[in-house]
Amino acid sequence: MTINPRSQTGTNLLQTALAKPYHYRRSGRYYLRLRPQGTTTGFFTLSLRTTDKATAMTISQEILSTLKAYHFDNPAATWEELRERLIEIAESCLTMAHGDSSLVAYEMIHDEHHEALREASAKLPLSVNQQRAVGKALEIIEAAQERLKGRPGKLVEIVRDLKGESCGTPVALSPSLSVLPSEPLTFKALSALYMDEHKEYAGAKTVRDTTSDCKTISEILGDLDMKNHTREDMKNLRAKLLEGRTASTVKKILTRLSTVMKWAVNNDYLTKALTEGLKPTKGAESSRKAFSQDQVKALMAYAKALPVDAWQRWALSLGVIAGTRIEELRQLTKADVKQIGDVWVIDINRNDGKTAKTKNALRVIPLTDGAYGFDLKAFLEFVQGADSRLFSLGAGRFSELLNGLIRDVLGVKADRTQTFHSLRHSLAGALKAAEIPVGTAESILGHASGSISYDVYGAGSAVEVGRMADALGKAFSIAK
C-alpha cells in the first residue's frame, strides 16, 4: 500500500498527533495501523512489506519517527528544533545495518516517505521553517536511497552540512520544493535508472532492444544534463539519428526516448521531457513488408508437401495462421497447445522460463482448421509425438533456418524487408480486409490493451476465444 497522509475519513495524519500504533499480521506479512489521538476513526494502514517481525518493528519505528520529525502539529517549531530532528534521521539512514529483506523494504518505504512529504509541502499550511525542513528531508530520502545502493557520499555530505551549519543562518527558500539531485544527470544515467526498474518485468528481447536504443541516444547526447535540456537539444538529437538511418528506425528510437523521458518526469527525476512531436512522419512507415496472398499460399503449399513430422511444416503453418513472433513460436511446448471450449489454441505465456516481448503479448490464439489447407488433426499428432518443446533448435539457428527457407521458397531478397515477421503483417492485413474490430485484431496479434482476459479458467474465456476464432475464420475465408 502506498503511504498517503490522508486517512480513510479525510483527517490529515501529518498535521495530527498520533495515538499508540497498532501492529498486526495478515497472510504472514506485518502491517502498521495509525490513527489520530482522541478518536477511534480516521485510521490508515501501512504494509511493512516483510514477514520478519524484527525487521517489521524496525521499519515501523522509522516510519513513526519520520512522521513526527517535522512537527507538523507545531507551526511554531524553530529551525533549530527541526534541524536536530533532521540530523537524527540522516544519521540513522547512514549508519543503520541492513539485511537483504530490509534493503528491499526500506527502498520502498523511502519512496513512499518522499511522496507523502511532497504532498504535505504542496497542500498543508506549513510555516517557513517546516517547508525548509521538508525540502531538506527530501534531500535526505533521496540520498538514503543512494546509500542503500552502496553510494553513501550524498548522505555523508548532508549530515556534515547540517551539523556544521550556524543555527542562525538565514535561508532563501527555493521556488520549487521538489528537490532534485544537484549533480548533472546524463541520459546514460537516466536510462540506467529506467532499466533497473523495468528489467524484472520486460522480456529478454525488450531489454536488449531498449538497451541498444538507449546506448545510441546516450552516445549522441553525451554529457548533456537532462535536467537542463532544451527543445533544440532534442531536435539536434533527431538530426543526428537521421544520419545513415531510415526514418522508421529513428521513429522507433525516439519512441524509446519519449518513454524514458516521460517516466523520468513521472518519477521526479526531470521537470520536463520536450519530446512531443519529435518523431519523423515522412518515410517513417515500417520497412517490413507483408507477404502477398499469393506468397502466403505458396508458403502453405510448400509446407503441406513436407512430411507430417517435419518441424518446418508446422513452423511455417503456425506463422501463417496464428501470426506469432518467431521467438513466441520457437518456445512453444506441448502444454501450450490446448482446448478452450470447443476451440484448439496455442497459448503464448511465460511458464517454465519462457519469455514474451510484453505483458500484452501473453495471449491465446485460435487454430483455424482448413485455413490455407492447415490440417489441425495432423498438427495435433505432431504435438503428441514431440518432446516437451515442439521445436528444439536454439533461437539463432531456428530464425536462420526458417527465414532461409522462406527466401528459398519465395525467392525473396535477404534484405530483411520480407522475413518470417512479415507473416504477422499479412495476418494483420487479412483481419483488416475482413473488417475485424481493432480490439479483436490486437488481441490475436498480441497488441491488446489488456481489456480482455484469456485465463483458461475464467468464466468468459470460451466466449472470448470463440469470438477470436470467428474473426480468424472470416479473415481466412475472404483471403482465399
Short mmCIF file of C-alpha atoms in Angstrom, two decimals:
data_model
loop_
_atom_site.label_atom_id
_atom_site.label_comp_id
_atom_site.label_asym_id
_atom_site.label_seq_id
_atom_site.Cartn_x
_atom_site.Cartn_y
_atom_site.Cartn_z
CA MET A 1 0.00 0.00 0.00
CA THR A 2 1.28 3.47 -0.82
CA ILE A 3 1.79 5.78 2.14
CA ASN A 4 -0.73 8.58 1.96
CA PRO A 5 -1.06 11.30 4.57
CA ARG A 6 -4.84 11.27 4.11
CA SER A 7 -6.75 8.87 6.32
CA GLN A 8 -9.89 6.98 5.39
CA THR A 9 -12.08 9.79 6.77
CA GLY A 10 -10.09 12.69 5.37
CA THR A 11 -8.12 13.53 8.54
CA ASN A 12 -4.56 14.57 7.71
CA LEU A 13 -2.27 12.48 9.88
CA LEU A 14 0.72 14.68 9.09
CA GLN A 15 -0.98 17.52 10.99
CA THR A 16 -2.15 15.48 13.92
CA ALA A 17 -0.57 13.84 16.96
CA LEU A 18 -0.79 10.06 16.66
CA ALA A 19 -2.22 7.57 19.11
CA LYS A 20 -0.26 4.49 20.09
CA PRO A 21 0.37 2.50 16.89
CA TYR A 22 -1.14 -0.92 16.36
CA HIS A 23 0.70 -3.77 14.62
CA TYR A 24 -0.88 -6.84 13.13
CA ARG A 25 -0.05 -9.69 10.78
CA ARG A 26 -2.02 -10.88 7.75
CA SER A 27 -1.00 -13.75 5.47
CA GLY A 28 2.40 -13.72 7.15
CA ARG A 29 3.09 -10.04 6.37
CA TYR A 30 3.24 -7.30 9.03
CA TYR A 31 1.17 -4.10 8.93
CA LEU A 32 1.16 -0.85 10.93
CA ARG A 33 -2.13 0.91 11.70
CA LEU A 34 -2.14 4.60 12.70
CA ARG A 35 -4.87 6.95 13.94
CA PRO A 36 -5.03 10.46 15.39
CA GLN A 37 -5.25 10.90 19.16
CA GLY A 38 -8.70 11.32 20.69
CA THR A 39 -10.67 9.48 18.03
CA THR A 40 -11.45 5.90 17.04
CA THR A 41 -11.84 6.81 13.38
CA GLY A 42 -9.60 8.30 10.73
CA PHE A 43 -7.06 5.44 10.80
CA PHE A 44 -4.89 4.32 7.93
CA THR A 45 -2.80 1.20 7.41
CA LEU A 46 0.71 0.74 6.03
CA SER A 47 2.16 -2.52 4.78
CA LEU A 48 5.62 -3.04 6.30
CA ARG A 49 6.45 -5.31 3.33
CA THR A 50 8.14 -8.02 5.36
CA THR A 51 7.30 -11.29 7.09
CA ASP A 52 10.16 -10.92 9.59
CA LYS A 53 8.98 -9.47 12.93
CA ALA A 54 12.26 -7.80 13.90
CA THR A 55 12.54 -6.11 10.51
CA ALA A 56 8.89 -5.05 10.72
CA MET A 57 9.37 -3.40 14.12
CA THR A 58 12.49 -1.56 12.92
CA ILE A 59 10.70 -0.27 9.83
CA SER A 60 7.70 0.72 11.94
CA GLN A 61 9.84 2.81 14.28
CA GLU A 62 11.47 4.51 11.32
CA ILE A 63 8.08 5.43 9.84
CA LEU A 64 6.85 6.83 13.14
CA SER A 65 9.98 8.86 13.74
CA THR A 66 9.80 10.27 10.22
CA LEU A 67 6.15 11.31 10.59
CA LYS A 68 6.92 13.01 13.90
CA ALA A 69 10.16 14.60 12.77
CA TYR A 70 8.73 17.71 11.18
CA HIS A 71 6.50 19.00 14.00
CA PHE A 72 3.56 19.27 11.61
CA ASP A 73 1.31 19.74 14.63
CA ASN A 74 3.52 22.59 15.87
CA PRO A 75 3.75 25.54 13.43
CA ALA A 76 5.87 27.38 16.00
CA ALA A 77 8.71 24.85 15.75
CA THR A 78 12.03 26.60 15.30
CA TRP A 79 14.55 25.73 12.61
CA GLU A 80 16.96 24.62 15.37
CA GLU A 81 14.42 22.04 16.60
CA LEU A 82 13.73 20.80 13.09
CA ARG A 83 17.42 20.67 12.20
CA GLU A 84 18.19 18.44 15.20
CA ARG A 85 15.48 16.01 14.08
CA LEU A 86 16.81 16.03 10.53
CA ILE A 87 20.30 15.20 11.78
CA GLU A 88 18.93 12.24 13.75
CA ILE A 89 17.09 10.88 10.72
CA ALA A 90 20.03 11.39 8.35
CA GLU A 91 22.47 9.71 10.75
CA SER A 92 20.07 6.82 11.24
CA CYS A 93 19.76 6.34 7.46
CA LEU A 94 23.54 6.46 7.15
CA THR A 95 24.53 4.09 9.97
CA MET A 96 21.69 1.55 10.09
CA ALA A 97 22.72 -2.02 9.25
CA HIS A 98 20.59 -3.86 6.69
CA GLY A 99 19.86 -7.39 5.67
CA ASP A 100 18.52 -8.39 2.26
CA SER A 101 14.88 -8.11 3.34
CA SER A 102 15.23 -4.69 4.95
CA LEU A 103 17.18 -3.34 1.95
CA VAL A 104 14.20 -4.08 -0.27
CA ALA A 105 11.69 -2.84 2.30
CA TYR A 106 13.48 0.44 3.01
CA GLU A 107 13.85 1.24 -0.66
CA MET A 108 10.07 1.16 -0.99
CA ILE A 109 9.49 2.92 2.34
CA HIS A 110 11.79 5.78 1.32
CA ASP A 111 9.86 6.17 -1.93
CA GLU A 112 6.61 6.38 -0.01
CA HIS A 113 8.01 8.87 2.52
CA HIS A 114 9.18 11.02 -0.38
CA GLU A 115 5.69 11.02 -1.90
CA ALA A 116 3.99 11.83 1.43
CA LEU A 117 6.35 14.73 2.17
CA ARG A 118 5.91 16.26 -1.26
CA GLU A 119 2.13 16.12 -0.84
CA ALA A 120 2.45 17.71 2.61
CA SER A 121 4.59 20.51 1.19
CA ALA A 122 2.13 21.20 -1.60
CA LYS A 123 -1.13 21.01 0.38
CA LEU A 124 -0.55 21.83 4.06
CA PRO A 125 -0.38 25.35 5.59
CA LEU A 126 3.21 24.88 6.76
CA SER A 127 5.45 27.54 8.22
CA VAL A 128 8.63 28.70 6.51
CA ASN A 129 10.71 26.55 8.87
CA GLN A 130 8.55 23.49 8.22
CA GLN A 131 8.80 23.97 4.46
CA ARG A 132 12.54 24.33 4.81
CA ALA A 133 12.63 21.08 6.79
CA VAL A 134 10.57 19.29 4.14
CA GLY A 135 12.99 20.40 1.43
CA LYS A 136 15.96 19.08 3.39
CA ALA A 137 14.08 15.87 4.25
CA LEU A 138 13.51 15.19 0.56
CA GLU A 139 17.26 15.52 0.01
CA ILE A 140 17.88 13.09 2.88
CA ILE A 141 15.47 10.50 1.49
CA GLU A 142 16.99 10.69 -1.99
CA ALA A 143 20.48 10.34 -0.51
CA ALA A 144 19.29 7.44 1.68
CA GLN A 145 18.19 5.61 -1.47
CA GLU A 146 21.69 6.07 -2.85
CA ARG A 147 23.17 4.71 0.37
CA LEU A 148 21.04 1.56 0.02
CA LYS A 149 22.82 1.02 -3.30
CA GLY A 150 26.25 1.37 -1.70
CA ARG A 151 26.73 5.07 -2.52
CA PRO A 152 26.76 6.96 0.83
CA GLY A 153 28.54 10.12 -0.36
CA LYS A 154 25.48 12.37 -0.64
CA LEU A 155 24.17 11.36 2.78
CA VAL A 156 27.57 11.96 4.40
CA GLU A 157 27.62 15.47 2.90
CA ILE A 158 24.11 16.24 4.15
CA VAL A 159 24.96 15.17 7.72
CA ARG A 160 28.14 17.24 7.65
CA ASP A 161 26.34 20.31 6.32
CA LEU A 162 23.51 20.06 8.86
CA LYS A 163 25.93 19.72 11.76
CA GLY A 164 28.23 22.47 10.57
CA GLU A 165 25.51 24.98 9.75
CA SER A 166 25.09 28.01 12.01
CA CYS A 167 21.69 27.88 13.70
CA GLY A 168 21.00 31.50 12.86
CA THR A 169 21.89 31.29 9.17
CA PRO A 170 19.05 32.72 7.08
CA VAL A 171 17.86 30.61 4.19
CA ALA A 172 16.17 31.74 0.99
CA LEU A 173 13.54 29.21 0.04
CA SER A 174 13.75 27.67 -3.39
CA PRO A 175 10.78 28.45 -5.65
CA SER A 176 10.36 24.71 -6.05
CA LEU A 177 10.20 22.43 -3.04
CA SER A 178 10.70 19.31 -5.13
CA VAL A 179 14.42 18.78 -4.62
CA LEU A 180 16.37 17.23 -7.47
CA PRO A 181 19.94 15.88 -7.25
CA SER A 182 22.49 18.66 -7.65
CA GLU A 183 24.91 16.86 -9.95
CA PRO A 184 24.29 16.58 -13.73
CA LEU A 185 22.00 13.78 -14.84
CA THR A 186 23.02 12.35 -18.21
CA PHE A 187 20.73 10.29 -20.39
CA LYS A 188 23.05 7.32 -19.82
CA ALA A 189 22.46 7.56 -16.07
CA LEU A 190 18.75 8.24 -16.52
CA SER A 191 18.20 5.26 -18.82
CA ALA A 192 20.12 3.05 -16.38
CA LEU A 193 17.64 4.03 -13.66
CA TYR A 194 14.76 3.26 -16.04
CA MET A 195 16.17 -0.15 -16.98
CA ASP A 196 16.86 -1.03 -13.35
CA GLU A 197 13.17 -0.52 -12.57
CA HIS A 198 11.79 -2.33 -15.64
CA LYS A 199 14.21 -5.18 -16.34
CA GLU A 200 12.44 -7.57 -13.97
CA TYR A 201 9.18 -7.35 -15.92
CA ALA A 202 10.35 -6.94 -19.52
CA GLY A 203 11.17 -9.81 -21.84
CA ALA A 204 14.76 -10.53 -22.83
CA LYS A 205 14.30 -9.09 -26.33
CA THR A 206 12.71 -5.91 -24.97
CA VAL A 207 15.63 -5.47 -22.58
CA ARG A 208 18.11 -5.93 -25.44
CA ASP A 209 16.28 -3.53 -27.74
CA THR A 210 15.83 -0.90 -25.03
CA THR A 211 19.47 -1.14 -24.00
CA SER A 212 20.60 -0.78 -27.62
CA ASP A 213 18.35 2.23 -28.30
CA CYS A 214 19.36 3.96 -25.08
CA LYS A 215 23.03 3.40 -25.83
CA THR A 216 22.58 5.04 -29.25
CA ILE A 217 20.85 8.04 -27.66
CA SER A 218 23.45 8.29 -24.88
CA GLU A 219 26.34 8.34 -27.34
CA ILE A 220 24.81 11.32 -29.14
CA LEU A 221 23.71 13.29 -26.06
CA GLY A 222 26.97 12.59 -24.21
CA ASP A 223 27.37 14.67 -21.03
CA LEU A 224 24.25 16.81 -21.59
CA ASP A 225 22.49 17.43 -18.26
CA MET A 226 18.97 16.23 -18.96
CA LYS A 227 17.61 18.43 -16.15
CA ASN A 228 18.50 21.43 -18.31
CA HIS A 229 17.89 20.03 -21.80
CA THR A 230 16.18 22.19 -24.41
CA ARG A 231 13.96 21.56 -27.39
CA GLU A 232 16.94 22.42 -29.57
CA ASP A 233 18.92 19.59 -27.94
CA MET A 234 16.13 17.16 -28.85
CA LYS A 235 15.94 18.42 -32.44
CA ASN A 236 19.72 18.07 -32.79
CA LEU A 237 19.44 14.51 -31.48
CA ARG A 238 16.83 13.71 -34.13
CA ALA A 239 19.04 15.20 -36.86
CA LYS A 240 21.99 13.07 -35.72
CA LEU A 241 19.85 9.93 -35.63
CA LEU A 242 18.63 10.54 -39.18
CA GLU A 243 22.21 10.44 -40.46
CA GLY A 244 22.51 6.98 -42.01
CA ARG A 245 19.28 5.58 -40.52
CA THR A 246 15.85 5.10 -42.03
CA ALA A 247 13.01 7.27 -40.76
CA SER A 248 11.25 4.20 -39.36
CA THR A 249 14.33 3.25 -37.31
CA VAL A 250 14.65 6.80 -35.99
CA LYS A 251 10.96 6.80 -35.09
CA LYS A 252 11.47 3.63 -33.04
CA ILE A 253 14.47 5.09 -31.20
CA LEU A 254 12.68 8.36 -30.47
CA THR A 255 9.68 6.43 -29.18
CA ARG A 256 12.06 4.81 -26.69
CA LEU A 257 13.45 8.24 -25.79
CA SER A 258 9.95 9.56 -25.15
CA THR A 259 9.11 6.58 -22.94
CA VAL A 260 12.21 7.05 -20.76
CA MET A 261 11.79 10.82 -20.52
CA LYS A 262 8.11 10.63 -19.53
CA TRP A 263 8.99 8.01 -16.93
CA ALA A 264 11.68 10.37 -15.59
CA VAL A 265 9.18 13.23 -15.28
CA ASN A 266 6.61 10.99 -13.56
CA ASN A 267 9.27 9.84 -11.09
CA ASP A 268 10.55 13.38 -10.36
CA TYR A 269 13.98 12.97 -11.95
CA LEU A 270 13.11 15.65 -14.52
CA THR A 271 10.65 18.53 -14.65
CA LYS A 272 10.13 18.40 -18.42
CA ALA A 273 10.50 15.98 -21.34
CA LEU A 274 10.26 18.11 -24.53
CA THR A 275 9.81 15.04 -26.76
CA GLU A 276 6.28 15.68 -28.09
CA GLY A 277 6.06 15.85 -31.89
CA LEU A 278 9.70 14.84 -32.27
CA LYS A 279 9.24 11.63 -34.24
CA PRO A 280 9.60 11.88 -38.05
CA THR A 281 6.48 11.17 -40.08
CA LYS A 282 7.69 11.27 -43.69
CA GLY A 283 9.19 7.93 -44.64
CA ALA A 284 8.59 6.55 -41.15
CA GLU A 285 6.46 3.63 -42.23
CA SER A 286 7.88 0.22 -41.39
CA SER A 287 10.41 -1.17 -43.84
CA ARG A 288 8.99 -4.64 -43.17
CA LYS A 289 6.58 -5.62 -45.95
CA ALA A 290 3.70 -8.06 -45.71
CA PHE A 291 3.63 -11.10 -47.96
CA SER A 292 1.03 -11.02 -50.69
CA GLN A 293 -1.76 -13.58 -50.61
CA ASP A 294 -0.07 -15.44 -53.47
CA GLN A 295 3.14 -15.63 -51.44
CA VAL A 296 1.26 -16.85 -48.35
CA LYS A 297 -0.46 -19.55 -50.41
CA ALA A 298 2.88 -20.59 -51.91
CA LEU A 299 4.40 -20.98 -48.43
CA MET A 300 1.46 -23.07 -47.24
CA ALA A 301 1.54 -25.24 -50.38
CA TYR A 302 5.22 -25.92 -49.71
CA ALA A 303 4.54 -26.64 -46.03
CA LYS A 304 1.73 -29.12 -46.77
CA ALA A 305 4.05 -31.10 -49.04
CA LEU A 306 6.53 -31.65 -46.18
CA PRO A 307 6.35 -34.81 -44.00
CA VAL A 308 3.90 -34.66 -41.10
CA ASP A 309 6.77 -34.95 -38.60
CA ALA A 310 8.85 -32.14 -40.17
CA TRP A 311 9.13 -29.16 -37.78
CA GLN A 312 9.44 -26.77 -40.74
CA ARG A 313 5.91 -27.71 -41.88
CA TRP A 314 4.33 -26.60 -38.61
CA ALA A 315 6.60 -23.61 -38.00
CA LEU A 316 5.56 -22.13 -41.37
CA SER A 317 1.91 -23.09 -40.89
CA LEU A 318 1.62 -21.50 -37.44
CA GLY A 319 3.35 -18.38 -38.70
CA VAL A 320 0.69 -18.06 -41.40
CA ILE A 321 -2.47 -18.87 -39.44
CA ALA A 322 -1.50 -17.51 -35.99
CA GLY A 323 0.82 -14.59 -36.80
CA THR A 324 3.19 -15.38 -33.93
CA ARG A 325 6.51 -13.68 -33.39
CA ILE A 326 9.34 -16.05 -34.23
CA GLU A 327 10.54 -16.39 -30.63
CA GLU A 328 6.99 -16.98 -29.38
CA LEU A 329 6.75 -19.82 -31.88
CA ARG A 330 10.14 -21.33 -31.04
CA GLN A 331 9.34 -21.58 -27.31
CA LEU A 332 6.02 -23.44 -27.70
CA THR A 333 5.62 -26.60 -25.62
CA LYS A 334 3.15 -29.47 -25.74
CA ALA A 335 1.31 -27.93 -22.80
CA ASP A 336 0.80 -24.72 -24.79
CA VAL A 337 -1.46 -26.50 -27.29
CA LYS A 338 -4.83 -26.84 -25.57
CA GLN A 339 -8.57 -26.68 -25.91
CA ILE A 340 -10.71 -23.83 -24.58
CA GLY A 341 -14.32 -24.80 -25.01
CA ASP A 342 -14.50 -26.30 -28.49
CA VAL A 343 -11.55 -24.33 -29.85
CA TRP A 344 -7.93 -25.52 -30.08
CA VAL A 345 -5.47 -22.76 -29.33
CA ILE A 346 -1.80 -22.10 -28.78
CA ASP A 347 -1.03 -20.35 -25.51
CA ILE A 348 1.71 -17.68 -25.51
CA ASN A 349 2.89 -17.47 -21.89
CA ARG A 350 5.93 -17.12 -19.64
CA ASN A 351 5.63 -20.51 -17.99
CA ASP A 352 8.71 -22.68 -17.46
CA GLY A 353 11.20 -19.91 -18.16
CA LYS A 354 9.72 -18.78 -21.47
CA THR A 355 9.94 -15.09 -22.37
CA ALA A 356 7.49 -12.72 -24.04
CA LYS A 357 8.00 -9.29 -25.54
CA THR A 358 5.47 -7.53 -23.31
CA LYS A 359 2.65 -8.45 -20.96
CA ASN A 360 0.21 -7.78 -23.81
CA ALA A 361 1.96 -10.48 -25.83
CA LEU A 362 0.62 -13.05 -23.35
CA ARG A 363 -2.43 -14.44 -25.12
CA VAL A 364 -4.08 -17.45 -26.73
CA ILE A 365 -4.51 -17.73 -30.49
CA PRO A 366 -7.20 -20.00 -32.03
CA LEU A 367 -6.06 -22.52 -34.63
CA THR A 368 -8.25 -22.42 -37.73
CA ASP A 369 -8.61 -25.88 -39.26
CA GLY A 370 -8.51 -25.72 -43.06
CA ALA A 371 -7.09 -22.18 -43.26
CA TYR A 372 -4.88 -22.22 -46.40
CA GLY A 373 -5.13 -26.02 -46.09
CA PHE A 374 -3.92 -26.21 -42.46
CA ASP A 375 -4.55 -29.74 -41.11
CA LEU A 376 -5.38 -29.43 -37.41
CA LYS A 377 -5.59 -33.19 -36.84
CA ALA A 378 -2.14 -33.76 -38.34
CA PHE A 379 -0.71 -30.90 -36.25
CA LEU A 380 -2.12 -32.40 -33.03
CA GLU A 381 -0.49 -35.71 -33.94
CA PHE A 382 2.83 -33.86 -34.38
CA VAL A 383 2.36 -32.26 -30.96
CA GLN A 384 1.58 -35.60 -29.36
CA GLY A 385 4.79 -37.11 -30.73
CA ALA A 386 7.02 -34.17 -29.79
CA ASP A 387 9.17 -33.87 -26.69
CA SER A 388 8.38 -31.15 -24.17
CA ARG A 389 9.17 -28.40 -26.70
CA LEU A 390 7.70 -28.52 -30.20
CA PHE A 391 10.87 -27.03 -31.73
CA SER A 392 14.25 -28.00 -30.32
CA LEU A 393 16.56 -25.51 -32.04
CA GLY A 394 18.13 -22.52 -30.33
CA ALA A 395 16.92 -19.01 -31.12
CA GLY A 396 19.63 -18.06 -33.60
CA ARG A 397 19.59 -21.31 -35.54
CA PHE A 398 15.77 -21.51 -35.59
CA SER A 399 15.50 -17.99 -37.06
CA GLU A 400 18.31 -18.59 -39.55
CA LEU A 401 16.83 -21.82 -40.93
CA LEU A 402 13.22 -20.62 -41.01
CA ASN A 403 14.00 -17.31 -42.71
CA GLY A 404 16.35 -19.07 -45.13
CA LEU A 405 13.58 -21.50 -46.02
CA ILE A 406 11.20 -18.63 -46.75
CA ARG A 407 13.76 -16.98 -49.02
CA ASP A 408 14.34 -20.25 -50.86
CA VAL A 409 10.64 -20.97 -51.35
CA LEU A 410 9.62 -17.46 -52.44
CA GLY A 411 12.88 -16.25 -53.95
CA VAL A 412 12.82 -13.02 -51.85
CA LYS A 413 15.93 -10.97 -51.16
CA ALA A 414 17.91 -11.25 -47.94
CA ASP A 415 17.37 -7.54 -47.17
CA ARG A 416 15.01 -8.08 -44.20
CA THR A 417 12.09 -6.40 -45.93
CA GLN A 418 10.29 -9.74 -46.10
CA THR A 419 11.01 -12.22 -43.32
CA PHE A 420 9.09 -14.56 -41.06
CA HIS A 421 7.85 -11.47 -39.19
CA SER A 422 6.15 -10.34 -42.40
CA LEU A 423 3.59 -13.09 -41.83
CA ARG A 424 2.29 -11.02 -38.88
CA HIS A 425 1.79 -8.10 -41.26
CA SER A 426 -0.01 -10.41 -43.69
CA LEU A 427 -2.37 -11.66 -40.99
CA ALA A 428 -2.97 -8.09 -39.80
CA GLY A 429 -3.85 -7.13 -43.37
CA ALA A 430 -6.25 -10.07 -43.70
CA LEU A 431 -8.01 -9.10 -40.45
CA LYS A 432 -8.31 -5.50 -41.63
CA ALA A 433 -9.67 -6.57 -45.03
CA ALA A 434 -12.32 -8.64 -43.24
CA GLU A 435 -13.27 -5.54 -41.22
CA ILE A 436 -12.48 -7.24 -37.92
CA PRO A 437 -12.73 -4.80 -34.97
CA VAL A 438 -9.35 -3.36 -33.99
CA GLY A 439 -9.58 -4.67 -30.43
CA THR A 440 -10.09 -8.24 -31.65
CA ALA A 441 -7.22 -8.00 -34.14
CA GLU A 442 -4.91 -6.58 -31.45
CA SER A 443 -5.88 -9.42 -29.13
CA ILE A 444 -4.93 -12.01 -31.75
CA LEU A 445 -1.63 -10.33 -32.61
CA GLY A 446 -0.59 -9.57 -29.04
CA HIS A 447 -1.07 -5.81 -29.15
CA ALA A 448 -4.05 -5.96 -26.81
CA SER A 449 -4.83 -3.17 -24.38
CA GLY A 450 -5.35 -5.69 -21.61
CA SER A 451 -9.13 -5.34 -21.54
CA ILE A 452 -9.73 -8.98 -22.44
CA SER A 453 -8.88 -11.83 -20.09
CA TYR A 454 -7.59 -15.10 -21.50
CA ASP A 455 -7.46 -17.01 -18.23
CA VAL A 456 -8.46 -20.52 -19.32
CA TYR A 457 -10.38 -20.85 -16.06
CA GLY A 458 -12.22 -17.54 -16.47
CA ALA A 459 -15.97 -17.68 -16.91
CA GLY A 460 -15.91 -15.77 -20.17
CA SER A 461 -12.77 -17.22 -21.68
CA ALA A 462 -14.51 -19.61 -24.07
CA VAL A 463 -16.71 -16.76 -25.33
CA GLU A 464 -13.70 -14.53 -25.99
CA VAL A 465 -11.76 -17.30 -27.71
CA GLY A 466 -14.81 -18.14 -29.80
CA ARG A 467 -15.03 -14.50 -30.89
CA MET A 468 -11.37 -14.54 -31.99
CA ALA A 469 -11.84 -17.87 -33.76
CA ASP A 470 -14.80 -16.43 -35.69
CA ALA A 471 -12.73 -13.39 -36.65
CA LEU A 472 -9.87 -15.52 -37.97
CA GLY A 473 -12.27 -17.79 -39.84
CA LYS A 474 -13.82 -14.76 -41.53
CA ALA A 475 -10.41 -13.30 -42.43
CA PHE A 476 -9.16 -16.56 -43.91
CA SER A 477 -12.35 -17.18 -45.89
CA ILE A 478 -12.04 -13.77 -47.53
CA ALA A 479 -8.33 -14.30 -48.22
CA LYS A 480 -8.94 -17.49 -50.22
#
